[in-house]
PDB file of C-alpha atoms and ligand atoms in Angstrom:
ATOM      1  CA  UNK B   8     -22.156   8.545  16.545  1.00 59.00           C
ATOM      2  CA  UNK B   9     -23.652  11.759  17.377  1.00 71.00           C
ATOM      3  CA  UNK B  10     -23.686  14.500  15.199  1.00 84.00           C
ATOM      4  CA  UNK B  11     -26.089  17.368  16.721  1.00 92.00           C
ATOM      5  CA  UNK B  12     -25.782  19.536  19.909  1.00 96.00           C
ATOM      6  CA  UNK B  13     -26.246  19.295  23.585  1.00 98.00           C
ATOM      7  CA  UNK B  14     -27.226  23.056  24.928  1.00 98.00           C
ATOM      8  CA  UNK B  15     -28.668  22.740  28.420  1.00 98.00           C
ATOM      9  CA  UNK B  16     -30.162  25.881  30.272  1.00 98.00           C
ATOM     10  CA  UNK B  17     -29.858  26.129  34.216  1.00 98.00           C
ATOM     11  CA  UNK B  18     -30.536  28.733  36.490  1.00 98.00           C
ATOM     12  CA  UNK B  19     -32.935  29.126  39.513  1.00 97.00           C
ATOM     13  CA  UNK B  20     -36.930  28.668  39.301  1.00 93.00           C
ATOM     14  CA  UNK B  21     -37.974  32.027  38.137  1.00 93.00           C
ATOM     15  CA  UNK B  22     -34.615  32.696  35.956  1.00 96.00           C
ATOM     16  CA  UNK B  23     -36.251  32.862  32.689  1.00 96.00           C
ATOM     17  CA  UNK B  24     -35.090  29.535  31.100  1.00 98.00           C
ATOM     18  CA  UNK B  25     -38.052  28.408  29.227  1.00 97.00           C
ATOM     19  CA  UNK B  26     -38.579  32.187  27.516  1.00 97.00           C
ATOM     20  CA  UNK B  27     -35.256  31.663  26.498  1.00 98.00           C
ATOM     21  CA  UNK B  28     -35.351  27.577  25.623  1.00 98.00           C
ATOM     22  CA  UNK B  29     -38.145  29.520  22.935  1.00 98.00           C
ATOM     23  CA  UNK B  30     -36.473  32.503  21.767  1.00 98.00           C
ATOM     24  CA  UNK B  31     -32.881  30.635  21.128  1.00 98.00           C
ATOM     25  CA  UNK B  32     -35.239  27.746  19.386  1.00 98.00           C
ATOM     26  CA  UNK B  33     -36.423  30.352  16.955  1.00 98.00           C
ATOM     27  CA  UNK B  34     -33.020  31.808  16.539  1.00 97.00           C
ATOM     28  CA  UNK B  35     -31.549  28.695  15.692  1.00 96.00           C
ATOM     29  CA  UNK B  36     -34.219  27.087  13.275  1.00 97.00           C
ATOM     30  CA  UNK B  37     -34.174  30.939  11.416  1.00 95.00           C
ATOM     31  CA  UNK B  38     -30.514  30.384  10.487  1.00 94.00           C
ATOM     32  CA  UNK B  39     -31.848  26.553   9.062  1.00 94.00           C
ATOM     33  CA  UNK B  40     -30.936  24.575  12.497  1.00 95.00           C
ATOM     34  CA  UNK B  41     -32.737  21.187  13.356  1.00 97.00           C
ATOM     35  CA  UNK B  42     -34.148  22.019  16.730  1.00 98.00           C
ATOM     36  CA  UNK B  43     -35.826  19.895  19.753  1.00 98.00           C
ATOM     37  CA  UNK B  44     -36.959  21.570  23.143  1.00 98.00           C
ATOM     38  CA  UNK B  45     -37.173  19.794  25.527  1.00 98.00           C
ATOM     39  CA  UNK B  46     -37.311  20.034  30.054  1.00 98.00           C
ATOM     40  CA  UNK B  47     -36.435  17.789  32.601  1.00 98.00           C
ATOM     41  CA  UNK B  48     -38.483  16.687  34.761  1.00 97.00           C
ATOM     42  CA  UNK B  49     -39.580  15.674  32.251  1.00 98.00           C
ATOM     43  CA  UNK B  50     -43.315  14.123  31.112  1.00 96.00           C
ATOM     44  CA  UNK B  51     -42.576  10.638  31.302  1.00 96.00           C
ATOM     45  CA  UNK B  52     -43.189   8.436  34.503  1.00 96.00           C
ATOM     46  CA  UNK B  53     -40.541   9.553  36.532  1.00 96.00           C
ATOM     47  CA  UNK B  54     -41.080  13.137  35.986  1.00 96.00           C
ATOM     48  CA  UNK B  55     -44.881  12.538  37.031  1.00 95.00           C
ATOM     49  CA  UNK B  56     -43.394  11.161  40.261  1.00 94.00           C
ATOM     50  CA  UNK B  57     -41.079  13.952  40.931  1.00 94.00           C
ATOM     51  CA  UNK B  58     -43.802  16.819  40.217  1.00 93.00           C
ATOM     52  CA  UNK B  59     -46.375  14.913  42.469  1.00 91.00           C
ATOM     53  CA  UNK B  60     -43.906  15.107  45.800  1.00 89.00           C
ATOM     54  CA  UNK B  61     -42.754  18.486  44.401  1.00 88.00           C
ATOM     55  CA  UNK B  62     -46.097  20.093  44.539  1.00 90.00           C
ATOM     56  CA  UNK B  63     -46.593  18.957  48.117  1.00 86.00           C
ATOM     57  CA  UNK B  64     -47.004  15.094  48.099  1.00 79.00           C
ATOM     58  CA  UNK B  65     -45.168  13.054  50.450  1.00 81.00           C
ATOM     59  CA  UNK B  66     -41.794  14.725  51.060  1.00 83.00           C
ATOM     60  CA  UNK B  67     -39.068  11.832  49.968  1.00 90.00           C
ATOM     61  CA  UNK B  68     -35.275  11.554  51.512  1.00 95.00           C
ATOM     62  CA  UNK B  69     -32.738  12.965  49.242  1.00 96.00           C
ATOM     63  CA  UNK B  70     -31.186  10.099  48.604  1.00 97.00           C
ATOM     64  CA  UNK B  71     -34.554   8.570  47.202  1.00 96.00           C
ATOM     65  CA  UNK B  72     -35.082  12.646  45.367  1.00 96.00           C
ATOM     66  CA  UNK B  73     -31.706  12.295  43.867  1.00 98.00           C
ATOM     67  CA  UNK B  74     -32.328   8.273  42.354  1.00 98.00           C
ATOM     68  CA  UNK B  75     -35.650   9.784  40.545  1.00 97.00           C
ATOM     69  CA  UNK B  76     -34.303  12.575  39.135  1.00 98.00           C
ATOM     70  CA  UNK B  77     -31.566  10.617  37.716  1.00 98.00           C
ATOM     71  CA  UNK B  78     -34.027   7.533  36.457  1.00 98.00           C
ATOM     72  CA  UNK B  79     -35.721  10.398  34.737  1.00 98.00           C
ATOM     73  CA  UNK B  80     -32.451  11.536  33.205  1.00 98.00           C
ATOM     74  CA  UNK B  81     -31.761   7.921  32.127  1.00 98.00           C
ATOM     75  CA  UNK B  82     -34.899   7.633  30.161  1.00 98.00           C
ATOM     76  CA  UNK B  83     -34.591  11.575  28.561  1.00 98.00           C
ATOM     77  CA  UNK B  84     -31.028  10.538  27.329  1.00 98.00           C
ATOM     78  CA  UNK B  85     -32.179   7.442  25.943  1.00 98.00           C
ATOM     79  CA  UNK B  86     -35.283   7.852  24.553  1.00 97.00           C
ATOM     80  CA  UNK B  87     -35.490  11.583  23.370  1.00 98.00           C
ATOM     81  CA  UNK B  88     -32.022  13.566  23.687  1.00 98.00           C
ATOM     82  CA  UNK B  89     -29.325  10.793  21.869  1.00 97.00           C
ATOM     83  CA  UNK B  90     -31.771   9.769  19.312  1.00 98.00           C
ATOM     84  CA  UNK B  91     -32.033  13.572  18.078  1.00 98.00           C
ATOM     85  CA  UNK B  92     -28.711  14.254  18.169  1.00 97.00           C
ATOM     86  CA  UNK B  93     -27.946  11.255  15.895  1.00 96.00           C
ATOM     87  CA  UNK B  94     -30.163  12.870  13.850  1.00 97.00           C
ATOM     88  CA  UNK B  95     -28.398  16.369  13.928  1.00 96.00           C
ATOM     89  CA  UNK B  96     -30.370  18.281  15.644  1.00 97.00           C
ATOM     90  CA  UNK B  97     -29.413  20.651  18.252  1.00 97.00           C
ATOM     91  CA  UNK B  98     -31.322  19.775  21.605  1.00 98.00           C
ATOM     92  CA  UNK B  99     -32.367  22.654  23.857  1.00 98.00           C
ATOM     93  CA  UNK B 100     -32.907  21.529  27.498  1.00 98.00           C
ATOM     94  CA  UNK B 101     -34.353  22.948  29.957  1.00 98.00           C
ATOM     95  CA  UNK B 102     -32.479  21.806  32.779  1.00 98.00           C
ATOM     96  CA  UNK B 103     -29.900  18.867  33.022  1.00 98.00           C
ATOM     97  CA  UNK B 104     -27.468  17.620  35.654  1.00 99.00           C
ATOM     98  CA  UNK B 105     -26.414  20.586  36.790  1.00 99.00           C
ATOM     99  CA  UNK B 106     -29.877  20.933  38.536  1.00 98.00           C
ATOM    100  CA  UNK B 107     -29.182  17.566  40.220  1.00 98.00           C
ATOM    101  CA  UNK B 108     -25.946  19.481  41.563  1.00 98.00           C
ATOM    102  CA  UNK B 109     -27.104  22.161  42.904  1.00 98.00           C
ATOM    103  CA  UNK B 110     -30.695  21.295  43.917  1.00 97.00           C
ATOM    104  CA  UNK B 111     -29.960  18.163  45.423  1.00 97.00           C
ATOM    105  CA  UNK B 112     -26.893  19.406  47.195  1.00 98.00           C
ATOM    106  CA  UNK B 113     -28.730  22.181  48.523  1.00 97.00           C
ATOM    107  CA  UNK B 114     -30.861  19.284  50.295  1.00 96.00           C
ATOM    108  CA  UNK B 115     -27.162  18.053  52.103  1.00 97.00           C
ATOM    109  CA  UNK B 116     -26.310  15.696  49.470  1.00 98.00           C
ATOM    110  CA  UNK B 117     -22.485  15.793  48.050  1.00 98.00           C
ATOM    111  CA  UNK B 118     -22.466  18.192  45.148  1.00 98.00           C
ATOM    112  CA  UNK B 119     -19.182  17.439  43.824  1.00 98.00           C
ATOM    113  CA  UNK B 120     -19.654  13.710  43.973  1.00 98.00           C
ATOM    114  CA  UNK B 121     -23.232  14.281  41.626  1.00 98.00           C
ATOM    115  CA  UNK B 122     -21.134  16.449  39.625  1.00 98.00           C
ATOM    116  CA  UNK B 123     -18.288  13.545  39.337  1.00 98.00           C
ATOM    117  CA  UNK B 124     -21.080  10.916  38.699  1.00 98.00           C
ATOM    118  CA  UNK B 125     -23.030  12.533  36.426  1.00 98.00           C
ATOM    119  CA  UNK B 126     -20.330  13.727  34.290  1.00 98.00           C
ATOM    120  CA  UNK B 127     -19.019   9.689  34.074  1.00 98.00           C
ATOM    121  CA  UNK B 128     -22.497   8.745  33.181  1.00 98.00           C
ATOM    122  CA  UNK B 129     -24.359  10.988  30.937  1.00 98.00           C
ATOM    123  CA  UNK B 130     -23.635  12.489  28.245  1.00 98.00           C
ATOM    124  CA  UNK B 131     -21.781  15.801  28.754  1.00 98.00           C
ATOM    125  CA  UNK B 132     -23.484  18.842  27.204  1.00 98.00           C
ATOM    126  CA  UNK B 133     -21.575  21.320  24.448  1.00 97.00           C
ATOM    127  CA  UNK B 134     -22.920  24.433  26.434  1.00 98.00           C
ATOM    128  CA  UNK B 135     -24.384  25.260  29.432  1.00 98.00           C
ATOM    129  CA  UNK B 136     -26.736  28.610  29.634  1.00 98.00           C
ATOM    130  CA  UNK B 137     -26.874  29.349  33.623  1.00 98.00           C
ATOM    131  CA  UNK B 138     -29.087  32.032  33.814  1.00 98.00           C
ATOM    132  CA  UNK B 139     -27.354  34.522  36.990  1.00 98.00           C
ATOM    133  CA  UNK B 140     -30.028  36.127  38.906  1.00 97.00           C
ATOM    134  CA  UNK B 141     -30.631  36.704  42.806  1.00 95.00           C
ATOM    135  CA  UNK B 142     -32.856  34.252  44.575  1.00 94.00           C
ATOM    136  CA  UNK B 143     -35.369  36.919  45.835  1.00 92.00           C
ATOM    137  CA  UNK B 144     -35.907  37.842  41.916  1.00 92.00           C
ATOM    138  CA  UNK B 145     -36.735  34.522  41.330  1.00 91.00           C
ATOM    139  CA  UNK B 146     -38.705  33.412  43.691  1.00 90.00           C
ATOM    140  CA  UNK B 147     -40.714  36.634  43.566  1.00 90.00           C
ATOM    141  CA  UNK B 148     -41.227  36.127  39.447  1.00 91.00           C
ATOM    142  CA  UNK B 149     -42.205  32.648  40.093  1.00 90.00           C
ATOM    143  CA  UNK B 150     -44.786  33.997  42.774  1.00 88.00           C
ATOM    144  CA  UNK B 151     -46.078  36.153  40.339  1.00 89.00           C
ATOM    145  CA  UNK B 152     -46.784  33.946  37.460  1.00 88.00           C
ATOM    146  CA  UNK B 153     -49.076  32.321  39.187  1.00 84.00           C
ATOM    147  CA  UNK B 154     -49.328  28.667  38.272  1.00 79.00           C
ATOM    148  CA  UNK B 155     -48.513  25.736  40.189  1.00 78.00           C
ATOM    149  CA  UNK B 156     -46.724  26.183  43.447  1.00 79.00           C
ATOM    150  CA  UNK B 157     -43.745  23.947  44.477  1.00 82.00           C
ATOM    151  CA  UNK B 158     -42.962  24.153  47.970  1.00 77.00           C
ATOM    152  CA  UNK B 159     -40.755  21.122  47.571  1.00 75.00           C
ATOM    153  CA  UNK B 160     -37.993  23.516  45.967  1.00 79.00           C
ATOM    154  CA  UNK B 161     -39.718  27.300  46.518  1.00 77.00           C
ATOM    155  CA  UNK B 162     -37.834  27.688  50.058  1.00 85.00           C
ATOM    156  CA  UNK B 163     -36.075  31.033  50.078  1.00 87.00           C
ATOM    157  CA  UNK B 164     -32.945  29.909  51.928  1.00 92.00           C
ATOM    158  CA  UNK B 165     -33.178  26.518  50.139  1.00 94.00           C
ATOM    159  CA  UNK B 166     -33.124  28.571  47.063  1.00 94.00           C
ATOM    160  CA  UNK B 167     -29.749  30.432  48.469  1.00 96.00           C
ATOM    161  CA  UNK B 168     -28.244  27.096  48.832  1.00 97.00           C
ATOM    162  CA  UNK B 169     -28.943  26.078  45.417  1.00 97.00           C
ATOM    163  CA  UNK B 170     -27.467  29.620  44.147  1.00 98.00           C
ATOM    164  CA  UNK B 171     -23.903  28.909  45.681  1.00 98.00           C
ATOM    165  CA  UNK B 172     -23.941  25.518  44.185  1.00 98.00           C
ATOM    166  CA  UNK B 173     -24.847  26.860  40.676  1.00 98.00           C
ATOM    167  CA  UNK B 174     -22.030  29.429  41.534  1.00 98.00           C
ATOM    168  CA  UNK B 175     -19.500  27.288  42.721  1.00 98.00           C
ATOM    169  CA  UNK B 176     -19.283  24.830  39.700  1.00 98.00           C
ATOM    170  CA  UNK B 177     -16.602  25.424  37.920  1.00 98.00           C
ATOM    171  CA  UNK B 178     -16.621  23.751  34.565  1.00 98.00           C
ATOM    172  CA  UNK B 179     -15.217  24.867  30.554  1.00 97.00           C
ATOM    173  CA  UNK B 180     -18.668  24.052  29.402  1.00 98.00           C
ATOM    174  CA  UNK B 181     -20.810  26.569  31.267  1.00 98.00           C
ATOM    175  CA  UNK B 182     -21.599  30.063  30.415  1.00 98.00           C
ATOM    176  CA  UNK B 183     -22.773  32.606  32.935  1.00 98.00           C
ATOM    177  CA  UNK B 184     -25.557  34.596  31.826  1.00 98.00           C
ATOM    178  CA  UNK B 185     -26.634  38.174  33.438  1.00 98.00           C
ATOM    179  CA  UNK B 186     -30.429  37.341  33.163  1.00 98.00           C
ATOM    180  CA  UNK B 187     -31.717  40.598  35.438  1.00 96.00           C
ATOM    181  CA  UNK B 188     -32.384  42.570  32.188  1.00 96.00           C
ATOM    182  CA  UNK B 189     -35.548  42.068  30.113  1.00 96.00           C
ATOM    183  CA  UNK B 190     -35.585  38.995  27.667  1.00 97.00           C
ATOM    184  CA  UNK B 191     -34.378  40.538  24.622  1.00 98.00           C
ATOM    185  CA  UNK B 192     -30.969  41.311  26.106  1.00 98.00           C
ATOM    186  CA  UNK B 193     -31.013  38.075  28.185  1.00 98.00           C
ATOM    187  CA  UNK B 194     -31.597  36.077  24.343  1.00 98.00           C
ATOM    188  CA  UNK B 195     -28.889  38.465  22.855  1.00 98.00           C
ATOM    189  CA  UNK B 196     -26.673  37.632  25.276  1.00 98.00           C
ATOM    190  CA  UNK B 197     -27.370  34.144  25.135  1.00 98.00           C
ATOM    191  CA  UNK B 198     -27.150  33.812  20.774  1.00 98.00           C
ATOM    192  CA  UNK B 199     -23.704  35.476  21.157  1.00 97.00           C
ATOM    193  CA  UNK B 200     -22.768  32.748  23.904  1.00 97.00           C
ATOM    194  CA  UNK B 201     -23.888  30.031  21.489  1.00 97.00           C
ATOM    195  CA  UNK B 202     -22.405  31.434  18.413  1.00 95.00           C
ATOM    196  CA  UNK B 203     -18.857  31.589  19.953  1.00 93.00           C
ATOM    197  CA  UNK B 204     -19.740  27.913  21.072  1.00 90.00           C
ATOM    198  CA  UNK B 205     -21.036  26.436  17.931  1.00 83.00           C
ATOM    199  CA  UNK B 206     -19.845  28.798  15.275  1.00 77.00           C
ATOM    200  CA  UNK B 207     -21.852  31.106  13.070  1.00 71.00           C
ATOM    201  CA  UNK B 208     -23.360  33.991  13.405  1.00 76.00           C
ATOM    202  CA  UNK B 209     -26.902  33.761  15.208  1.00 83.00           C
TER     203      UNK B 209
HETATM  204  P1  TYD Y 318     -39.101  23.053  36.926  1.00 88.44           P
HETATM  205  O1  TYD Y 318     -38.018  23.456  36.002  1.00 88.44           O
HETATM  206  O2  TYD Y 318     -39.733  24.097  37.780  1.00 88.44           O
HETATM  207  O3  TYD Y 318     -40.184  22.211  36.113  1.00 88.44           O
HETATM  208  P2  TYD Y 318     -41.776  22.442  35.989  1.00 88.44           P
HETATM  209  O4  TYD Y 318     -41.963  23.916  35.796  1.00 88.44           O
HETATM  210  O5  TYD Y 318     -42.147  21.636  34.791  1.00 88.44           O
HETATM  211  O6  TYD Y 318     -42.367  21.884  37.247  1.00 88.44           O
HETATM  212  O7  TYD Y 318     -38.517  21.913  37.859  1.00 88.44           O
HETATM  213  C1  TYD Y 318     -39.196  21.515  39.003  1.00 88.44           C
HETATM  214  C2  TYD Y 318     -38.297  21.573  40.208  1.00 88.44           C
HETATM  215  O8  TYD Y 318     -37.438  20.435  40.197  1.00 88.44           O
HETATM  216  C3  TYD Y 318     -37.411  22.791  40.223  1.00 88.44           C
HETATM  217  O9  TYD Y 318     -37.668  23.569  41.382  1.00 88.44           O
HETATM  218  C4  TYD Y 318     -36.014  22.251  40.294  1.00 88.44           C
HETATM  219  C5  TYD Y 318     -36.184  20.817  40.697  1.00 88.44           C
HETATM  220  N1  TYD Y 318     -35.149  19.909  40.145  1.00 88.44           N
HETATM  221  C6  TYD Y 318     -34.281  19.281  41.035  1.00 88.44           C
HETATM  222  O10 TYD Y 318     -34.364  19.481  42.257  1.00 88.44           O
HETATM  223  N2  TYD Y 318     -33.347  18.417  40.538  1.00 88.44           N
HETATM  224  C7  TYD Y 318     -33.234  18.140  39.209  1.00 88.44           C
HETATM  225  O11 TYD Y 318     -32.376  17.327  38.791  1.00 88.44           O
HETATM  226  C8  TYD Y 318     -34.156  18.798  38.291  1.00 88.44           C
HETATM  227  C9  TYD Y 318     -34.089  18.495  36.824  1.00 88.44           C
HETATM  228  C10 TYD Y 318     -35.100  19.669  38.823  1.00 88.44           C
END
């Protein structure tokens, strides 16, 4: 039995997700929430694997991309996101299945089909955060931050793919979020979202 909360953030690279993974964390805990951040990749074995290819080790088929990224899930949901919730905390992630959607069917794969999987055999989040913003705004934010590139999934019309994906899924759980405006309107806009979701004023 689970008793916490599943609130996933998606959006493109460059959409402002972990800013606002923090700034909801904060929000939450004020009002006397349990919370966990957390990311996929994520740092375990499988995310190690995945961040080696993406930062321009061998390039792996899709099919092969798609099968680590889900391992990786596997082991999040098992080891880190259920055992929180059972313990009522509310889990942020940043990113979820929705990036398996979207990224992966950018590379050709069948979106719908990951979708239709996924849903069957993970858990299903309370909320989903995507963060709205235009591909060339992302890409040129992640640019400028510096840090580690990842051609893997830093393509500009891979990127475009990836946007109609996140665009096209149409599901009662997500929540589009405007996220062209600084971060303290993106996070106001993103407490209201969750306070209609979970109840309570944030
Ligand atoms: P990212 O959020 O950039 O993580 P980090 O900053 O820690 O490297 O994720 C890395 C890339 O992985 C990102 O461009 C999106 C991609 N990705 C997928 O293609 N499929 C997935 O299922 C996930 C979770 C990420």
């Amino acid at each position: 039995m689970t008793t916490g909360h599943l609130i996933v953030f998606e959006g493109l690279d460059g959409s402002g997700k972990s800013t606002q993974v923090e700034l909801l964390a904060t929000a939450l805990r004020v009002v006397g929430f349990e919370v966990v951040e957390t990311a996929e990749p994520t740092r375990g074995e499988w995310g190690h694997r995945i961040r080696t290819m993406a930062r321009g080790g061998e390039p792996v088929p899709p099919q092969k991309e798609l099968r680590w990224f889900m391992a990786d899930r596997r082991e999040h949901i098992d080891h880190l996101i259920v055992p929180a919730m059972e313990t009522g905390c509310v889990v942020l992630s940043d990113r979820y299945y929705l990036s398996t959607v979207a990224y992966q069917g950018a590379r050709g794969l069948d979106w719908r089909e990951i979708l239709e999987t996924s849903e069957r055999e993970f858990l299903v989040p309370d909320l989903v955060l995507l963060l709205d913003i235009d591909p060339s705004d992302g890409l040129l934010r992640v640019k400028q931050r510096g840090g580690i590139a990842e051609p893997a999934f830093e393509d500009a019309s891979f990127l475009d793919g990836v946007a109609a994906i996140y665009a096209s899924i149409d599901r009662p759980y997500i929540e589009h979020i405007d996220a062209r405006d600084d971060s303290d309107t993106v996070a106001a806009r993103v407490r209201d979202a969750v306070s209609r979701r979970i109840g309570g004023p944030l």
